[in-house]
């Protein structure tokens, strides 16, 4: 599975109502660290397959969701399980660190 683009309109359906855990990446096109972790998130999405979903929310085009989640810095990552946030972190990290964080959270 690849990452899924999520908008203000699709956030509840794709994230909160998901039957599998969801990693949400709040990012922006102009954000260097966001671009740095993008390929790692794509690789992790492929590795996890259908076990989890990795969603990406462009904060410039979807400010309501970012504001509702209290996002103040990007990249900002949240893990949702059964519609609830179980973990979050801000800032870029190497793929191995992201995988470890996901594994211990789900």
PDB file of C-alpha atoms in Angstrom:
ATOM      1  CA  UNK A   1       0.000   0.000   0.000  1.00  0.00           C
ATOM      2  CA  UNK A   2       1.215   3.531  -0.670  1.00  0.00           C
ATOM      3  CA  UNK A   3       0.552   6.652   1.356  1.00  0.00           C
ATOM      4  CA  UNK A   4      -2.922   8.173   1.117  1.00  0.00           C
ATOM      5  CA  UNK A   5      -3.572  11.893   0.628  1.00  0.00           C
ATOM      6  CA  UNK A   6      -6.156  13.031   3.175  1.00  0.00           C
ATOM      7  CA  UNK A   7      -8.059  16.322   3.210  1.00  0.00           C
ATOM      8  CA  UNK A   8     -10.155  18.217   5.744  1.00  0.00           C
ATOM      9  CA  UNK A   9     -13.201  16.598   4.121  1.00  0.00           C
ATOM     10  CA  UNK A  10     -11.881  13.010   4.160  1.00  0.00           C
ATOM     11  CA  UNK A  11      -9.998  13.001   7.489  1.00  0.00           C
ATOM     12  CA  UNK A  12     -12.741  11.392   9.587  1.00  0.00           C
ATOM     13  CA  UNK A  13     -13.479   8.673   7.018  1.00  0.00           C
ATOM     14  CA  UNK A  14      -9.833   7.857   6.243  1.00  0.00           C
ATOM     15  CA  UNK A  15      -8.339   8.261   9.720  1.00  0.00           C
ATOM     16  CA  UNK A  16     -10.814   8.262  12.587  1.00  0.00           C
ATOM     17  CA  UNK A  17     -13.047   5.571  11.075  1.00  0.00           C
ATOM     18  CA  UNK A  18     -10.228   3.363   9.778  1.00  0.00           C
ATOM     19  CA  UNK A  19     -10.303  -0.331  10.670  1.00  0.00           C
ATOM     20  CA  UNK A  20      -6.475  -0.376  10.861  1.00  0.00           C
ATOM     21  CA  UNK A  21      -4.043   1.918  12.726  1.00  0.00           C
ATOM     22  CA  UNK A  22      -3.224   5.113  10.814  1.00  0.00           C
ATOM     23  CA  UNK A  23      -0.014   7.140  10.831  1.00  0.00           C
ATOM     24  CA  UNK A  24      -0.858  10.732   9.851  1.00  0.00           C
ATOM     25  CA  UNK A  25       1.909  12.957   8.479  1.00  0.00           C
ATOM     26  CA  UNK A  26       1.099  16.678   8.583  1.00  0.00           C
ATOM     27  CA  UNK A  27       3.426  18.254   6.015  1.00  0.00           C
ATOM     28  CA  UNK A  28       3.861  21.056   3.467  1.00  0.00           C
ATOM     29  CA  UNK A  29       5.502  21.254   0.052  1.00  0.00           C
ATOM     30  CA  UNK A  30       7.944  23.966   1.193  1.00  0.00           C
ATOM     31  CA  UNK A  31       9.100  22.023   4.282  1.00  0.00           C
ATOM     32  CA  UNK A  32      12.581  20.512   3.860  1.00  0.00           C
ATOM     33  CA  UNK A  33      12.331  18.020   6.764  1.00  0.00           C
ATOM     34  CA  UNK A  34       8.908  16.937   5.444  1.00  0.00           C
ATOM     35  CA  UNK A  35      10.447  16.121   2.072  1.00  0.00           C
ATOM     36  CA  UNK A  36      13.269  14.319   3.872  1.00  0.00           C
ATOM     37  CA  UNK A  37      10.942  11.794   5.559  1.00  0.00           C
ATOM     38  CA  UNK A  38       8.548  11.442   2.606  1.00  0.00           C
ATOM     39  CA  UNK A  39      10.432   8.588   0.897  1.00  0.00           C
ATOM     40  CA  UNK A  40      10.828   6.720   4.216  1.00  0.00           C
ATOM     41  CA  UNK A  41       7.068   6.944   4.814  1.00  0.00           C
ATOM     42  CA  UNK A  42       6.403   5.620   1.292  1.00  0.00           C
ATOM     43  CA  UNK A  43       8.756   2.681   1.953  1.00  0.00           C
ATOM     44  CA  UNK A  44       7.122   1.979   5.315  1.00  0.00           C
ATOM     45  CA  UNK A  45       3.663   2.079   3.715  1.00  0.00           C
ATOM     46  CA  UNK A  46       4.803  -0.600   1.271  1.00  0.00           C
ATOM     47  CA  UNK A  47       6.442  -2.690   4.010  1.00  0.00           C
ATOM     48  CA  UNK A  48       3.421  -2.635   6.335  1.00  0.00           C
ATOM     49  CA  UNK A  49       0.993  -3.293   3.480  1.00  0.00           C
ATOM     50  CA  UNK A  50      -2.599  -3.529   4.694  1.00  0.00           C
ATOM     51  CA  UNK A  51      -1.621  -3.764   8.393  1.00  0.00           C
ATOM     52  CA  UNK A  52      -1.557   0.027   8.758  1.00  0.00           C
ATOM     53  CA  UNK A  53      -2.400   3.096   6.692  1.00  0.00           C
ATOM     54  CA  UNK A  54      -0.045   6.041   6.259  1.00  0.00           C
ATOM     55  CA  UNK A  55      -1.928   9.235   5.499  1.00  0.00           C
ATOM     56  CA  UNK A  56      -0.503  12.598   4.473  1.00  0.00           C
ATOM     57  CA  UNK A  57      -2.245  15.908   5.205  1.00  0.00           C
ATOM     58  CA  UNK A  58      -0.942  19.002   3.395  1.00  0.00           C
ATOM     59  CA  UNK A  59      -1.317  21.712   6.054  1.00  0.00           C
ATOM     60  CA  UNK A  60      -1.427  24.537   3.502  1.00  0.00           C
ATOM     61  CA  UNK A  61      -4.436  23.049   1.715  1.00  0.00           C
ATOM     62  CA  UNK A  62      -6.106  21.553   4.819  1.00  0.00           C
ATOM     63  CA  UNK A  63      -5.679  24.058   7.657  1.00  0.00           C
ATOM     64  CA  UNK A  64      -8.801  22.990   9.577  1.00  0.00           C
ATOM     65  CA  UNK A  65      -7.570  19.492  10.382  1.00  0.00           C
ATOM     66  CA  UNK A  66      -4.093  20.744  11.281  1.00  0.00           C
ATOM     67  CA  UNK A  67      -5.602  23.363  13.606  1.00  0.00           C
ATOM     68  CA  UNK A  68      -7.983  20.846  15.183  1.00  0.00           C
ATOM     69  CA  UNK A  69      -5.037  18.536  15.923  1.00  0.00           C
ATOM     70  CA  UNK A  70      -2.995  21.376  17.409  1.00  0.00           C
ATOM     71  CA  UNK A  71      -0.232  21.104  14.816  1.00  0.00           C
ATOM     72  CA  UNK A  72       2.262  23.916  15.423  1.00  0.00           C
ATOM     73  CA  UNK A  73       5.350  22.513  13.687  1.00  0.00           C
ATOM     74  CA  UNK A  74       5.882  20.194  10.746  1.00  0.00           C
ATOM     75  CA  UNK A  75       6.477  17.455  10.001  1.00  0.00           C
ATOM     76  CA  UNK A  76       4.103  16.403  12.728  1.00  0.00           C
ATOM     77  CA  UNK A  77       3.177  12.736  12.973  1.00  0.00           C
ATOM     78  CA  UNK A  78       0.242  11.175  14.804  1.00  0.00           C
ATOM     79  CA  UNK A  79      -0.724   7.532  15.212  1.00  0.00           C
ATOM     80  CA  UNK A  80      -4.450   6.817  15.440  1.00  0.00           C
ATOM     81  CA  UNK A  81      -5.793   3.501  16.661  1.00  0.00           C
ATOM     82  CA  UNK A  82      -9.546   2.903  16.883  1.00  0.00           C
ATOM     83  CA  UNK A  83     -10.116   6.578  16.071  1.00  0.00           C
ATOM     84  CA  UNK A  84      -7.976   7.896  18.933  1.00  0.00           C
ATOM     85  CA  UNK A  85      -4.470   9.379  19.015  1.00  0.00           C
ATOM     86  CA  UNK A  86      -2.136   6.895  20.718  1.00  0.00           C
ATOM     87  CA  UNK A  87       1.160   8.675  19.984  1.00  0.00           C
ATOM     88  CA  UNK A  88       2.570  11.747  18.275  1.00  0.00           C
ATOM     89  CA  UNK A  89       5.918  13.308  17.450  1.00  0.00           C
ATOM     90  CA  UNK A  90       7.194  16.402  15.682  1.00  0.00           C
ATOM     91  CA  UNK A  91      10.250  16.604  13.468  1.00  0.00           C
ATOM     92  CA  UNK A  92      12.069  14.450  10.979  1.00  0.00           C
ATOM     93  CA  UNK A  93      13.628  11.121  11.919  1.00  0.00           C
ATOM     94  CA  UNK A  94      15.413   8.346  10.008  1.00  0.00           C
ATOM     95  CA  UNK A  95      13.342   5.463   8.632  1.00  0.00           C
ATOM     96  CA  UNK A  96      14.531   3.041  11.339  1.00  0.00           C
ATOM     97  CA  UNK A  97      13.466   5.451  14.085  1.00  0.00           C
ATOM     98  CA  UNK A  98      10.061   6.002  12.460  1.00  0.00           C
ATOM     99  CA  UNK A  99       9.549   2.231  12.137  1.00  0.00           C
ATOM    100  CA  UNK A 100      10.501   1.702  15.788  1.00  0.00           C
ATOM    101  CA  UNK A 101       8.087   4.422  16.902  1.00  0.00           C
ATOM    102  CA  UNK A 102       5.268   2.935  14.818  1.00  0.00           C
ATOM    103  CA  UNK A 103       5.950  -0.607  16.035  1.00  0.00           C
ATOM    104  CA  UNK A 104       5.879   0.352  19.709  1.00  0.00           C
ATOM    105  CA  UNK A 105       2.735   2.436  19.264  1.00  0.00           C
ATOM    106  CA  UNK A 106       0.577  -0.086  17.423  1.00  0.00           C
TER     107      UNK A 106
END
